[in-house]
C-alpha cells in the first residue's frame, strides 16, 4: 500500500504542477524598474522580477539577508526574506493578477522595497497597474496619489523617445576625469533639448550644460558625452539630465536620466551588471528598431553567454552568443535591431546573460517595444469613458475619429498639438462622465451593465478580485486532492481484494 507520506508527496506534486500551470499564464516578466506602470488583461497575470543581490545595489562579497516587501493588494507577495551571495543570483517574481477585475480598473500606487539591515540597504520602487486589453508599460517620474493618477500616467506616456546612460554608475579617484555617455533614441521627427539640472552640489561641474539634437526615422539614435572631474572629497555625487521635446507640453514629451559618480569608493570586486537600451520605445511604422546591450564585468576576465526571447516573436538581428570573452574591469557592447511586424502591438524583449556558461550565474534585462502607442493609449481612454457613461459614446468616437484621420496621414512626430488637443477633449469628456453619476457597474465577465450605477456597490473591487482569485485556486486544489484521495482509496480496496496494486 502507498504510505500516508507517499500520498502527501503525490498530492503535493500534483498541486505544485497545478500552480506552475497557473503561473505559466504570466508570460515574460518585467525587470524591476522605478516608476513602472503597466497594464494587465482580464484573467491574466503579469510579474515584476527582482534579482538579488543586484537590485539591492550591493555588489560586494558575502552572504546577506534581504527583506522584500510589496504594498499592493493586487500582488501575490507582501513580505519575503531571502538570503543570497554574489555567486547565487536569486530571482523573485512579484505577480499582479487581473482575475475578477473590470476593464479600466486601476490599483492604488504601490511600492516595492528591498531592505538589508546588515548592509544598511533600504531601497524603494514605485509603480501602478491597470486592467486593459491594450498592453502598455510606461516609466514615469510623476508621483501618483490615487488610482486615477495611475490611469493618467498610462494614458499620458506614449514612449515617443527614450534616454538613458550606458553606465548609470561610475567609479573614480579624486581629481580623475570621467565621461558619462547619454543615449537618446526616437523614430519620430523631434527637436529634443537636453539640459543638465542643478545637482545640488557645487563640487560637481558637468559639461556641456545643454545640447540640442534632432531625431527622425533616418537618424533615430544619438550618443551625447557629458564630462566631469571627480571632486577631491570622497563620496557619492550625481547629476540629472532632462530631455524635453520642443513645442510639446505633454508628459510623454519629457524624460530624465540620472548619473551617479562614486569618488574614492571601492569598485565592486566581482559580478557583472547588464543594461538594455531603450527601456521603452514606440514606433509608428513597422521598421527596424536599434538596441544596445551592455555587459559591465567587475570581476576577473570571464566567458559570457546570451539568449534573447521575445513575445510575440518577431525578427531580430540579435545572435545568441556562447563564449563571449569580457575582460575584467571592462564592458561588452552588442548593437542589434528588432523588427516589429504587427501594428497596435506591444513586444516584450528579454535578454538573459549567463556568466561562466549557461549553467553559471544568470541575469535578465528587459525592454518593451510598442507600435502605434499614441493610438492605443487614446483607444484605452475612449473605452474607459464610454464605460463610465455610454451616452457619451458618440462624442468620444467623433473626437477620436477627427484626430485619427490626421494621425494616419501625418509623419511620426508631426501633429503633437492635435494629439494634445484630443487628450484635452477626452479629459473633459471623462470629467463629464464622472460628474453625471451614470457610471455602470462591472458585470461578472469584466464588462459593464448599462444603466447600473457603480455607486450601488461601493465595495473594494480590488480586494474582491483578490478573494475571487484565491478562492478559485483553492477550489481547484481541493478538487485535485479529493480526486487523488478517491483514487488512492480505490487502489487500497483492490489491493485488499486481489493482493495486487492497480494504482
Short mmCIF file of C-alpha atoms in Angstrom, two decimals:
data_model
loop_
_atom_site.label_atom_id
_atom_site.label_comp_id
_atom_site.label_asym_id
_atom_site.label_seq_id
_atom_site.Cartn_x
_atom_site.Cartn_y
_atom_site.Cartn_z
CA UNK A 1 0.00 0.00 0.00
CA UNK A 2 1.04 3.57 -0.51
CA UNK A 3 2.01 5.14 2.79
CA UNK A 4 0.45 8.34 4.14
CA UNK A 5 3.70 10.20 3.43
CA UNK A 6 3.67 8.85 -0.10
CA UNK A 7 0.13 10.07 -0.60
CA UNK A 8 1.08 13.51 0.66
CA UNK A 9 4.05 13.64 -1.71
CA UNK A 10 1.83 12.65 -4.62
CA UNK A 11 -0.85 15.19 -3.72
CA UNK A 12 1.78 17.88 -3.17
CA UNK A 13 3.35 17.14 -6.54
CA UNK A 14 0.02 17.43 -8.33
CA UNK A 15 -0.80 20.69 -6.55
CA UNK A 16 2.64 22.05 -7.45
CA UNK A 17 2.12 21.13 -11.09
CA UNK A 18 -1.26 22.87 -10.97
CA UNK A 19 0.19 26.07 -9.50
CA UNK A 20 3.02 26.07 -12.03
CA UNK A 21 0.44 25.74 -14.79
CA UNK A 22 -1.50 28.71 -13.41
CA UNK A 23 1.61 30.85 -13.10
CA UNK A 24 2.63 29.96 -16.66
CA UNK A 25 -0.11 32.30 -17.87
CA UNK A 26 2.01 35.23 -16.72
CA UNK A 27 4.31 35.11 -19.75
CA UNK A 28 7.54 37.09 -19.66
CA UNK A 29 8.15 39.34 -16.69
CA UNK A 30 9.28 42.95 -16.43
CA UNK A 31 12.55 43.76 -14.69
CA UNK A 32 12.28 45.80 -11.52
CA UNK A 33 12.40 49.48 -12.52
CA UNK A 34 11.45 52.54 -10.53
CA UNK A 35 8.24 54.32 -11.52
CA UNK A 36 6.95 51.42 -13.64
CA UNK A 37 3.28 51.46 -14.65
CA UNK A 38 1.74 48.67 -16.71
CA UNK A 39 -1.49 47.03 -17.81
CA UNK A 40 -2.81 43.54 -17.14
CA UNK A 41 -5.53 41.93 -19.23
CA UNK A 42 -8.59 40.36 -17.60
CA UNK A 43 -7.91 36.96 -16.04
CA UNK A 44 -4.15 37.06 -16.68
CA UNK A 45 -1.04 37.61 -14.58
CA UNK A 46 1.91 39.97 -15.09
CA UNK A 47 5.05 39.79 -12.98
CA UNK A 48 7.94 42.05 -11.98
CA UNK A 49 11.25 40.22 -11.47
CA UNK A 50 13.53 41.14 -8.59
CA UNK A 51 17.12 39.91 -8.91
CA UNK A 52 19.23 39.72 -5.76
CA UNK A 53 21.76 40.80 -4.78
CA UNK A 54 21.83 43.11 -7.85
CA UNK A 55 18.68 45.12 -7.16
CA UNK A 56 19.82 45.85 -3.61
CA UNK A 57 22.70 47.88 -5.07
CA UNK A 58 25.24 45.79 -3.12
CA UNK A 59 27.92 44.27 -5.36
CA UNK A 60 30.37 43.14 -2.70
CA UNK A 61 31.24 39.72 -1.30
CA UNK A 62 29.42 37.65 1.29
CA UNK A 63 26.01 36.18 2.07
CA UNK A 64 23.37 38.53 3.46
CA UNK A 65 19.68 38.55 4.30
CA UNK A 66 17.25 40.77 2.38
CA UNK A 67 13.65 41.66 3.16
CA UNK A 68 11.38 42.15 0.13
CA UNK A 69 8.06 43.93 0.58
CA UNK A 70 5.18 44.99 -1.68
CA UNK A 71 2.32 47.24 -0.58
CA UNK A 72 -0.15 46.26 -3.33
CA UNK A 73 -3.15 44.03 -2.56
CA UNK A 74 -3.12 43.19 -6.28
CA UNK A 75 0.10 41.23 -5.88
CA UNK A 76 0.94 37.75 -4.58
CA UNK A 77 3.76 38.93 -2.32
CA UNK A 78 3.52 41.03 0.82
CA UNK A 79 6.77 40.15 2.55
CA UNK A 80 9.57 37.68 1.89
CA UNK A 81 13.04 37.10 3.32
CA UNK A 82 15.86 35.95 1.02
CA UNK A 83 19.47 35.02 1.78
CA UNK A 84 21.98 35.02 -1.05
CA UNK A 85 25.51 35.97 -2.10
CA UNK A 86 27.37 37.12 -5.20
CA UNK A 87 27.62 33.59 -6.62
CA UNK A 88 23.95 32.67 -6.21
CA UNK A 89 21.67 35.02 -8.08
CA UNK A 90 18.08 34.73 -6.84
CA UNK A 91 15.11 35.75 -8.99
CA UNK A 92 11.90 36.60 -7.12
CA UNK A 93 8.79 37.37 -9.20
CA UNK A 94 6.10 39.63 -7.78
CA UNK A 95 2.95 38.85 -9.76
CA UNK A 96 -0.11 41.07 -10.25
CA UNK A 97 -3.36 39.48 -11.37
CA UNK A 98 -6.40 40.65 -13.31
CA UNK A 99 -8.79 37.94 -12.10
CA UNK A 100 -12.25 39.24 -11.28
CA UNK A 101 -11.36 42.82 -12.19
CA UNK A 102 -13.10 45.03 -14.76
CA UNK A 103 -11.56 46.84 -17.75
CA UNK A 104 -10.50 50.30 -16.70
CA UNK A 105 -9.94 49.39 -13.05
CA UNK A 106 -6.61 50.59 -11.64
CA UNK A 107 -4.69 49.82 -8.49
CA UNK A 108 -3.61 52.43 -5.99
CA UNK A 109 0.08 53.32 -6.42
CA UNK A 110 2.22 50.57 -4.92
CA UNK A 111 5.73 50.41 -3.52
CA UNK A 112 8.25 47.58 -3.70
CA UNK A 113 11.02 47.63 -1.11
CA UNK A 114 14.34 45.84 -0.55
CA UNK A 115 15.96 46.17 2.86
CA UNK A 116 19.07 44.67 4.44
CA UNK A 117 19.82 45.77 7.99
CA UNK A 118 23.38 44.42 7.97
CA UNK A 119 24.25 46.24 4.74
CA UNK A 120 22.36 49.42 5.55
CA UNK A 121 20.29 48.96 2.37
CA UNK A 122 16.77 50.39 2.16
CA UNK A 123 15.60 50.93 -1.42
CA UNK A 124 12.11 51.68 -2.75
CA UNK A 125 10.49 51.42 -6.20
CA UNK A 126 7.11 52.91 -7.12
CA UNK A 127 4.54 51.69 -9.62
CA UNK A 128 0.92 51.04 -10.53
CA UNK A 129 -1.23 48.72 -12.66
CA UNK A 130 -4.50 48.96 -14.62
CA UNK A 131 -6.76 46.41 -16.31
CA UNK A 132 -6.87 46.78 -20.10
CA UNK A 133 -6.77 44.72 -23.27
CA UNK A 134 -4.34 47.32 -24.69
CA UNK A 135 -0.96 46.23 -23.35
CA UNK A 136 1.30 49.02 -22.13
CA UNK A 137 4.37 49.65 -19.95
CA UNK A 138 5.47 53.17 -19.05
CA UNK A 139 8.24 54.68 -16.96
CA UNK A 140 7.21 57.99 -15.44
CA UNK A 141 8.71 60.42 -12.90
CA UNK A 142 5.24 61.59 -11.87
CA UNK A 143 4.11 60.91 -8.30
CA UNK A 144 0.58 59.45 -8.37
CA UNK A 145 -1.61 59.75 -5.29
CA UNK A 146 -4.50 57.50 -6.27
CA UNK A 147 -5.93 55.13 -8.87
CA UNK A 148 -6.92 57.94 -11.23
CA UNK A 149 -3.34 59.22 -11.29
CA UNK A 150 -2.12 55.74 -12.24
CA UNK A 151 -4.63 55.68 -15.11
CA UNK A 152 -3.48 59.09 -16.31
CA UNK A 153 0.18 58.06 -16.32
CA UNK A 154 -0.58 55.08 -18.55
CA UNK A 155 -2.69 57.16 -20.94
CA UNK A 156 -0.26 60.09 -20.98
CA UNK A 157 3.03 58.40 -21.90
CA UNK A 158 3.32 57.21 -25.49
CA UNK A 159 7.09 56.49 -25.36
CA UNK A 160 7.87 58.61 -28.41
CA UNK A 161 11.50 58.76 -27.24
CA UNK A 162 13.78 57.40 -24.53
CA UNK A 163 17.04 58.46 -22.86
CA UNK A 164 19.48 56.63 -20.59
CA UNK A 165 23.14 56.47 -19.58
CA UNK A 166 25.08 53.50 -20.91
CA UNK A 167 26.52 53.16 -17.41
CA UNK A 168 24.41 54.88 -14.77
CA UNK A 169 27.06 54.50 -12.04
CA UNK A 170 30.79 55.08 -12.48
CA UNK A 171 33.75 54.94 -10.08
CA UNK A 172 36.69 57.33 -9.97
CA UNK A 173 39.62 58.50 -7.86
CA UNK A 174 39.63 62.10 -6.57
CA UNK A 175 40.54 64.51 -9.38
CA UNK A 176 40.03 61.93 -12.15
CA UNK A 177 38.28 62.98 -15.37
CA UNK A 178 35.13 60.98 -16.07
CA UNK A 179 32.85 60.80 -19.12
CA UNK A 180 29.23 59.68 -18.97
CA UNK A 181 27.57 58.69 -22.25
CA UNK A 182 23.88 59.51 -22.64
CA UNK A 183 21.90 57.61 -25.27
CA UNK A 184 18.86 59.21 -26.92
CA UNK A 185 16.55 57.40 -29.34
CA UNK A 186 13.37 58.28 -31.22
CA UNK A 187 11.84 57.34 -34.57
CA UNK A 188 9.71 60.48 -34.58
CA UNK A 189 10.77 63.77 -36.16
CA UNK A 190 11.59 65.70 -32.99
CA UNK A 191 13.80 68.50 -31.72
CA UNK A 192 14.93 67.49 -28.23
CA UNK A 193 16.59 69.94 -25.81
CA UNK A 194 18.89 68.39 -23.19
CA UNK A 195 19.66 70.30 -20.00
CA UNK A 196 21.84 69.36 -17.03
CA UNK A 197 19.78 70.10 -13.93
CA UNK A 198 21.28 71.51 -10.75
CA UNK A 199 22.88 68.58 -8.95
CA UNK A 200 22.69 70.32 -5.59
CA UNK A 201 26.48 70.11 -5.26
CA UNK A 202 28.81 72.89 -6.35
CA UNK A 203 31.66 70.35 -6.31
CA UNK A 204 30.39 68.56 -9.43
CA UNK A 205 30.72 70.52 -12.66
CA UNK A 206 29.32 68.91 -15.80
CA UNK A 207 29.98 69.89 -19.41
CA UNK A 208 28.16 70.59 -21.67
CA UNK A 209 25.34 72.19 -19.69
CA UNK A 210 22.95 71.68 -22.56
CA UNK A 211 22.61 70.18 -26.01
CA UNK A 212 20.01 70.02 -28.78
CA UNK A 213 19.51 67.03 -31.06
CA UNK A 214 17.25 66.22 -33.99
CA UNK A 215 15.74 62.76 -34.34
CA UNK A 216 13.92 61.08 -37.21
CA UNK A 217 13.36 57.65 -38.72
CA UNK A 218 16.54 58.21 -40.75
CA UNK A 219 18.58 59.32 -37.70
CA UNK A 220 16.99 57.86 -34.57
CA UNK A 221 19.98 57.09 -32.34
CA UNK A 222 22.34 59.60 -30.74
CA UNK A 223 25.02 59.50 -28.05
CA UNK A 224 25.98 62.64 -26.12
CA UNK A 225 29.04 62.67 -23.85
CA UNK A 226 28.98 64.59 -20.57
CA UNK A 227 32.33 65.21 -18.90
CA UNK A 228 33.11 65.97 -15.27
CA UNK A 229 36.03 65.86 -12.88
CA UNK A 230 35.75 63.83 -9.70
CA UNK A 231 35.79 66.09 -6.62
CA UNK A 232 38.68 65.77 -4.17
CA UNK A 233 36.36 64.74 -1.36
CA UNK A 234 35.38 61.09 -1.16
CA UNK A 235 31.66 60.49 -1.55
CA UNK A 236 28.78 59.82 -3.93
CA UNK A 237 27.73 62.54 -6.37
CA UNK A 238 25.04 62.70 -9.04
CA UNK A 239 23.62 64.86 -11.78
CA UNK A 240 20.41 64.70 -13.79
CA UNK A 241 19.75 65.38 -17.45
CA UNK A 242 16.28 66.46 -18.54
CA UNK A 243 15.19 65.93 -22.15
CA UNK A 244 12.19 67.87 -23.48
CA UNK A 245 10.60 67.79 -26.92
CA UNK A 246 10.48 71.36 -28.18
CA UNK A 247 6.95 72.72 -28.54
CA UNK A 248 5.27 69.93 -26.57
CA UNK A 249 3.94 70.14 -23.01
CA UNK A 250 2.52 66.61 -22.74
CA UNK A 251 4.02 64.29 -20.12
CA UNK A 252 5.18 61.97 -22.88
CA UNK A 253 7.50 64.74 -24.16
CA UNK A 254 9.75 64.88 -21.07
CA UNK A 255 12.26 62.31 -19.84
CA UNK A 256 15.01 62.37 -17.20
CA UNK A 257 18.15 60.31 -16.63
CA UNK A 258 20.42 60.27 -13.57
CA UNK A 259 24.16 59.65 -13.47
CA UNK A 260 25.97 58.65 -10.26
CA UNK A 261 29.68 59.15 -9.61
CA UNK A 262 31.29 57.29 -6.69
CA UNK A 263 34.54 59.00 -5.71
CA UNK A 264 37.18 57.14 -3.74
CA UNK A 265 34.88 54.21 -3.04
CA UNK A 266 35.80 50.61 -3.65
CA UNK A 267 34.68 49.39 -7.05
CA UNK A 268 32.77 46.08 -6.92
CA UNK A 269 35.18 43.18 -6.61
CA UNK A 270 33.15 40.68 -8.56
CA UNK A 271 30.00 40.13 -10.60
CA UNK A 272 28.54 41.97 -13.56
CA UNK A 273 25.74 44.35 -14.48
CA UNK A 274 23.80 44.42 -17.73
CA UNK A 275 21.91 47.30 -19.40
CA UNK A 276 19.48 47.23 -22.32
CA UNK A 277 18.58 50.45 -24.13
CA UNK A 278 15.98 51.67 -24.91
CA UNK A 279 13.84 50.55 -21.98
CA UNK A 280 10.58 51.59 -23.65
CA UNK A 281 10.17 52.88 -27.20
CA UNK A 282 7.27 53.30 -29.62
CA UNK A 283 7.26 53.40 -33.42
CA UNK A 284 4.54 54.28 -35.89
CA UNK A 285 5.89 52.36 -38.87
CA UNK A 286 7.00 48.72 -38.83
CA UNK A 287 10.70 49.49 -39.14
CA UNK A 288 13.89 48.11 -37.51
CA UNK A 289 14.50 49.47 -34.00
CA UNK A 290 18.04 49.88 -32.69
CA UNK A 291 19.01 48.32 -29.33
CA UNK A 292 22.21 48.32 -27.28
CA UNK A 293 23.08 45.58 -24.79
CA UNK A 294 25.94 46.44 -22.41
CA UNK A 295 27.61 43.98 -20.02
CA UNK A 296 29.88 45.56 -17.40
CA UNK A 297 32.21 42.94 -15.88
CA UNK A 298 33.55 43.90 -12.45
CA UNK A 299 35.24 40.58 -11.74
CA UNK A 300 38.06 38.67 -13.43
CA UNK A 301 38.01 38.02 -17.16
CA UNK A 302 35.13 35.67 -17.85
CA UNK A 303 33.17 33.95 -20.60
CA UNK A 304 29.55 35.04 -21.02
CA UNK A 305 26.60 33.65 -22.96
CA UNK A 306 23.46 35.47 -24.11
CA UNK A 307 19.95 34.50 -25.20
CA UNK A 308 17.01 36.54 -26.46
CA UNK A 309 13.29 35.83 -26.00
CA UNK A 310 10.51 37.95 -27.48
CA UNK A 311 6.76 37.88 -27.09
CA UNK A 312 5.22 37.93 -29.61
CA UNK A 313 8.09 36.51 -31.65
CA UNK A 314 9.39 38.76 -34.42
CA UNK A 315 12.58 39.20 -36.47
CA UNK A 316 15.81 40.39 -34.87
CA UNK A 317 19.49 40.64 -35.79
CA UNK A 318 20.48 39.59 -32.25
CA UNK A 319 22.62 36.46 -32.36
CA UNK A 320 22.63 34.08 -29.42
CA UNK A 321 26.18 34.05 -28.09
CA UNK A 322 28.33 31.48 -26.31
CA UNK A 323 31.99 32.09 -25.47
CA UNK A 324 31.83 35.89 -25.29
CA UNK A 325 35.03 36.93 -23.51
CA UNK A 326 34.71 40.08 -21.38
CA UNK A 327 37.92 41.22 -19.74
CA UNK A 328 37.94 42.10 -16.06
CA UNK A 329 37.02 45.72 -15.38
CA UNK A 330 35.75 46.26 -18.93
CA UNK A 331 32.46 46.12 -20.81
CA UNK A 332 30.99 44.36 -23.81
CA UNK A 333 28.52 46.07 -26.14
CA UNK A 334 26.16 44.42 -28.61
CA UNK A 335 24.16 46.58 -31.03
CA UNK A 336 21.25 44.87 -32.75
CA UNK A 337 17.81 45.56 -34.18
CA UNK A 338 14.29 44.25 -33.58
CA UNK A 339 11.84 44.42 -36.48
CA UNK A 340 8.17 44.60 -35.40
CA UNK A 341 5.63 43.09 -37.82
CA UNK A 342 2.27 43.97 -36.23
CA UNK A 343 0.54 47.29 -35.64
CA UNK A 344 -1.13 48.12 -32.30
CA UNK A 345 1.12 45.60 -30.54
CA UNK A 346 3.48 45.61 -27.57
CA UNK A 347 6.58 43.42 -27.87
CA UNK A 348 8.34 42.22 -24.74
CA UNK A 349 12.06 41.74 -25.21
CA UNK A 350 14.01 39.74 -22.64
CA UNK A 351 17.74 39.04 -22.82
CA UNK A 352 19.30 36.52 -20.46
CA UNK A 353 23.01 36.79 -19.67
CA UNK A 354 24.95 33.85 -18.25
CA UNK A 355 28.33 34.26 -16.58
CA UNK A 356 30.61 31.24 -16.89
CA UNK A 357 28.42 29.27 -19.30
CA UNK A 358 24.71 28.53 -19.44
CA UNK A 359 24.85 26.81 -16.06
CA UNK A 360 26.51 29.79 -14.40
CA UNK A 361 25.18 32.96 -12.78
CA UNK A 362 22.11 34.14 -14.70
CA UNK A 363 20.68 37.66 -15.02
CA UNK A 364 17.98 39.23 -17.20
CA UNK A 365 17.31 42.61 -18.79
CA UNK A 366 14.03 43.58 -20.43
CA UNK A 367 12.56 46.19 -22.73
CA UNK A 368 9.21 46.87 -24.38
CA UNK A 369 8.66 47.94 -27.98
CA UNK A 370 5.22 49.24 -28.92
CA UNK A 371 3.70 50.07 -32.30
CA UNK A 372 1.17 52.92 -32.58
CA UNK A 373 1.04 53.50 -28.82
CA UNK A 374 -0.34 57.01 -29.34
CA UNK A 375 -3.40 55.32 -30.84
CA UNK A 376 -3.74 52.51 -28.29
CA UNK A 377 -3.47 55.00 -25.41
CA UNK A 378 -6.39 57.10 -26.66
CA UNK A 379 -8.40 53.96 -27.50
CA UNK A 380 -7.96 52.85 -23.88
CA UNK A 381 -9.12 56.29 -22.72
CA UNK A 382 -12.10 56.18 -25.08
CA UNK A 383 -13.30 52.78 -23.89
CA UNK A 384 -12.99 53.82 -20.26
CA UNK A 385 -15.11 56.96 -20.82
CA UNK A 386 -17.77 55.04 -22.74
CA UNK A 387 -17.86 52.50 -19.93
CA UNK A 388 -18.44 55.27 -17.39
CA UNK A 389 -21.26 56.84 -19.42
CA UNK A 390 -22.44 55.06 -22.59
CA UNK A 391 -24.46 58.14 -23.58
CA UNK A 392 -21.18 59.91 -24.39
CA UNK A 393 -20.09 57.24 -26.89
CA UNK A 394 -20.96 59.40 -29.89
CA UNK A 395 -18.94 62.37 -28.63
CA UNK A 396 -15.98 60.15 -27.79
CA UNK A 397 -15.99 58.45 -31.19
CA UNK A 398 -16.31 61.79 -33.01
CA UNK A 399 -13.28 63.26 -31.21
CA UNK A 400 -11.25 60.11 -31.80
CA UNK A 401 -12.18 59.85 -35.50
CA UNK A 402 -11.33 63.51 -36.18
CA UNK A 403 -7.86 63.05 -34.75
CA UNK A 404 -7.38 59.61 -36.33
CA UNK A 405 -7.77 60.94 -39.88
CA UNK A 406 -4.93 63.41 -39.31
CA UNK A 407 -2.78 60.87 -37.46
CA UNK A 408 -2.95 58.30 -40.25
CA UNK A 409 -1.83 60.83 -42.89
CA UNK A 410 0.89 62.64 -40.91
CA UNK A 411 4.50 61.75 -40.27
CA UNK A 412 5.52 60.40 -36.87
CA UNK A 413 6.22 63.34 -34.59
CA UNK A 414 4.01 65.71 -36.53
CA UNK A 415 0.67 66.79 -35.13
CA UNK A 416 1.65 66.71 -31.45
CA UNK A 417 -0.55 69.79 -30.95
CA UNK A 418 -3.55 67.89 -32.33
CA UNK A 419 -2.71 64.97 -30.07
CA UNK A 420 -2.62 67.29 -27.07
CA UNK A 421 -6.00 68.75 -28.07
CA UNK A 422 -7.50 65.26 -28.33
CA UNK A 423 -6.22 64.40 -24.85
CA UNK A 424 -7.82 67.60 -23.52
CA UNK A 425 -11.13 66.71 -25.19
CA UNK A 426 -11.09 63.20 -23.75
CA UNK A 427 -10.22 64.60 -20.33
CA UNK A 428 -13.26 66.91 -20.45
CA UNK A 429 -15.49 64.03 -21.52
CA UNK A 430 -14.16 61.86 -18.72
CA UNK A 431 -14.90 64.57 -16.16
CA UNK A 432 -18.42 64.91 -17.61
CA UNK A 433 -18.93 61.15 -17.34
CA UNK A 434 -17.72 61.10 -13.76
CA UNK A 435 -19.95 64.03 -12.78
CA UNK A 436 -23.05 62.61 -14.48
CA UNK A 437 -23.27 59.79 -11.95
CA UNK A 438 -24.34 57.44 -14.75
CA UNK A 439 -21.46 55.07 -14.09
CA UNK A 440 -22.30 51.44 -14.94
CA UNK A 441 -21.16 48.70 -12.63
CA UNK A 442 -18.90 45.91 -13.93
CA UNK A 443 -20.63 42.63 -14.61
CA UNK A 444 -19.28 39.17 -13.81
CA UNK A 445 -17.47 38.94 -17.13
CA UNK A 446 -15.49 42.15 -16.72
CA UNK A 447 -17.85 44.15 -18.96
CA UNK A 448 -20.41 46.77 -17.97
CA UNK A 449 -24.11 46.66 -17.24
CA UNK A 450 -25.73 49.69 -18.95
CA UNK A 451 -27.82 51.77 -16.56
CA UNK A 452 -26.44 50.17 -13.41
CA UNK A 453 -24.58 52.63 -11.22
CA UNK A 454 -21.24 51.73 -9.69
CA UNK A 455 -22.44 53.55 -6.57
CA UNK A 456 -24.83 50.64 -5.98
CA UNK A 457 -21.89 48.57 -4.87
CA UNK A 458 -19.11 50.69 -3.44
CA UNK A 459 -17.08 47.85 -2.01
CA UNK A 460 -13.38 47.45 -2.65
CA UNK A 461 -13.33 45.68 -6.01
CA UNK A 462 -9.58 45.15 -5.75
CA UNK A 463 -9.99 43.08 -2.60
CA UNK A 464 -12.96 41.23 -4.16
CA UNK A 465 -10.80 40.32 -7.14
CA UNK A 466 -8.05 39.06 -4.87
CA UNK A 467 -10.52 36.89 -2.93
CA UNK A 468 -12.12 35.55 -6.11
CA UNK A 469 -8.71 34.58 -7.47
CA UNK A 470 -7.67 32.94 -4.21
CA UNK A 471 -10.99 31.11 -3.84
CA UNK A 472 -10.79 29.84 -7.43
CA UNK A 473 -7.32 28.39 -6.89
CA UNK A 474 -8.35 26.92 -3.52
CA UNK A 475 -11.38 25.20 -5.09
CA UNK A 476 -9.24 23.65 -7.83
CA UNK A 477 -6.67 22.43 -5.30
CA UNK A 478 -9.40 20.87 -3.14
CA UNK A 479 -10.86 19.09 -6.19
CA UNK A 480 -7.42 17.69 -7.07
CA UNK A 481 -6.89 16.45 -3.52
CA UNK A 482 -10.35 14.79 -3.41
CA UNK A 483 -9.77 13.04 -6.76
CA UNK A 484 -6.37 11.77 -5.70
CA UNK A 485 -7.80 10.59 -2.35
CA UNK A 486 -10.60 8.65 -4.10
CA UNK A 487 -8.12 7.01 -6.48
CA UNK A 488 -5.88 6.01 -3.60
CA UNK A 489 -8.84 4.55 -1.72
CA UNK A 490 -9.81 2.52 -4.76
CA UNK A 491 -6.25 1.24 -5.08
CA UNK A 492 -6.27 0.14 -1.43
CA UNK A 493 -9.58 -1.71 -1.93
CA UNK A 494 -8.33 -3.52 -5.00
CA UNK A 495 -5.13 -4.47 -3.22
CA UNK A 496 -7.12 -5.92 -0.32
CA UNK A 497 -9.28 -7.95 -2.72
CA UNK A 498 -6.63 -9.21 -5.12
CA UNK A 499 -3.34 -8.74 -3.32
CA UNK A 500 -2.08 -6.54 -6.12
CA UNK A 501 -1.67 -2.83 -6.70
CA UNK A 502 -3.55 -1.32 -9.58
CA UNK A 503 -2.62 2.33 -8.91
#
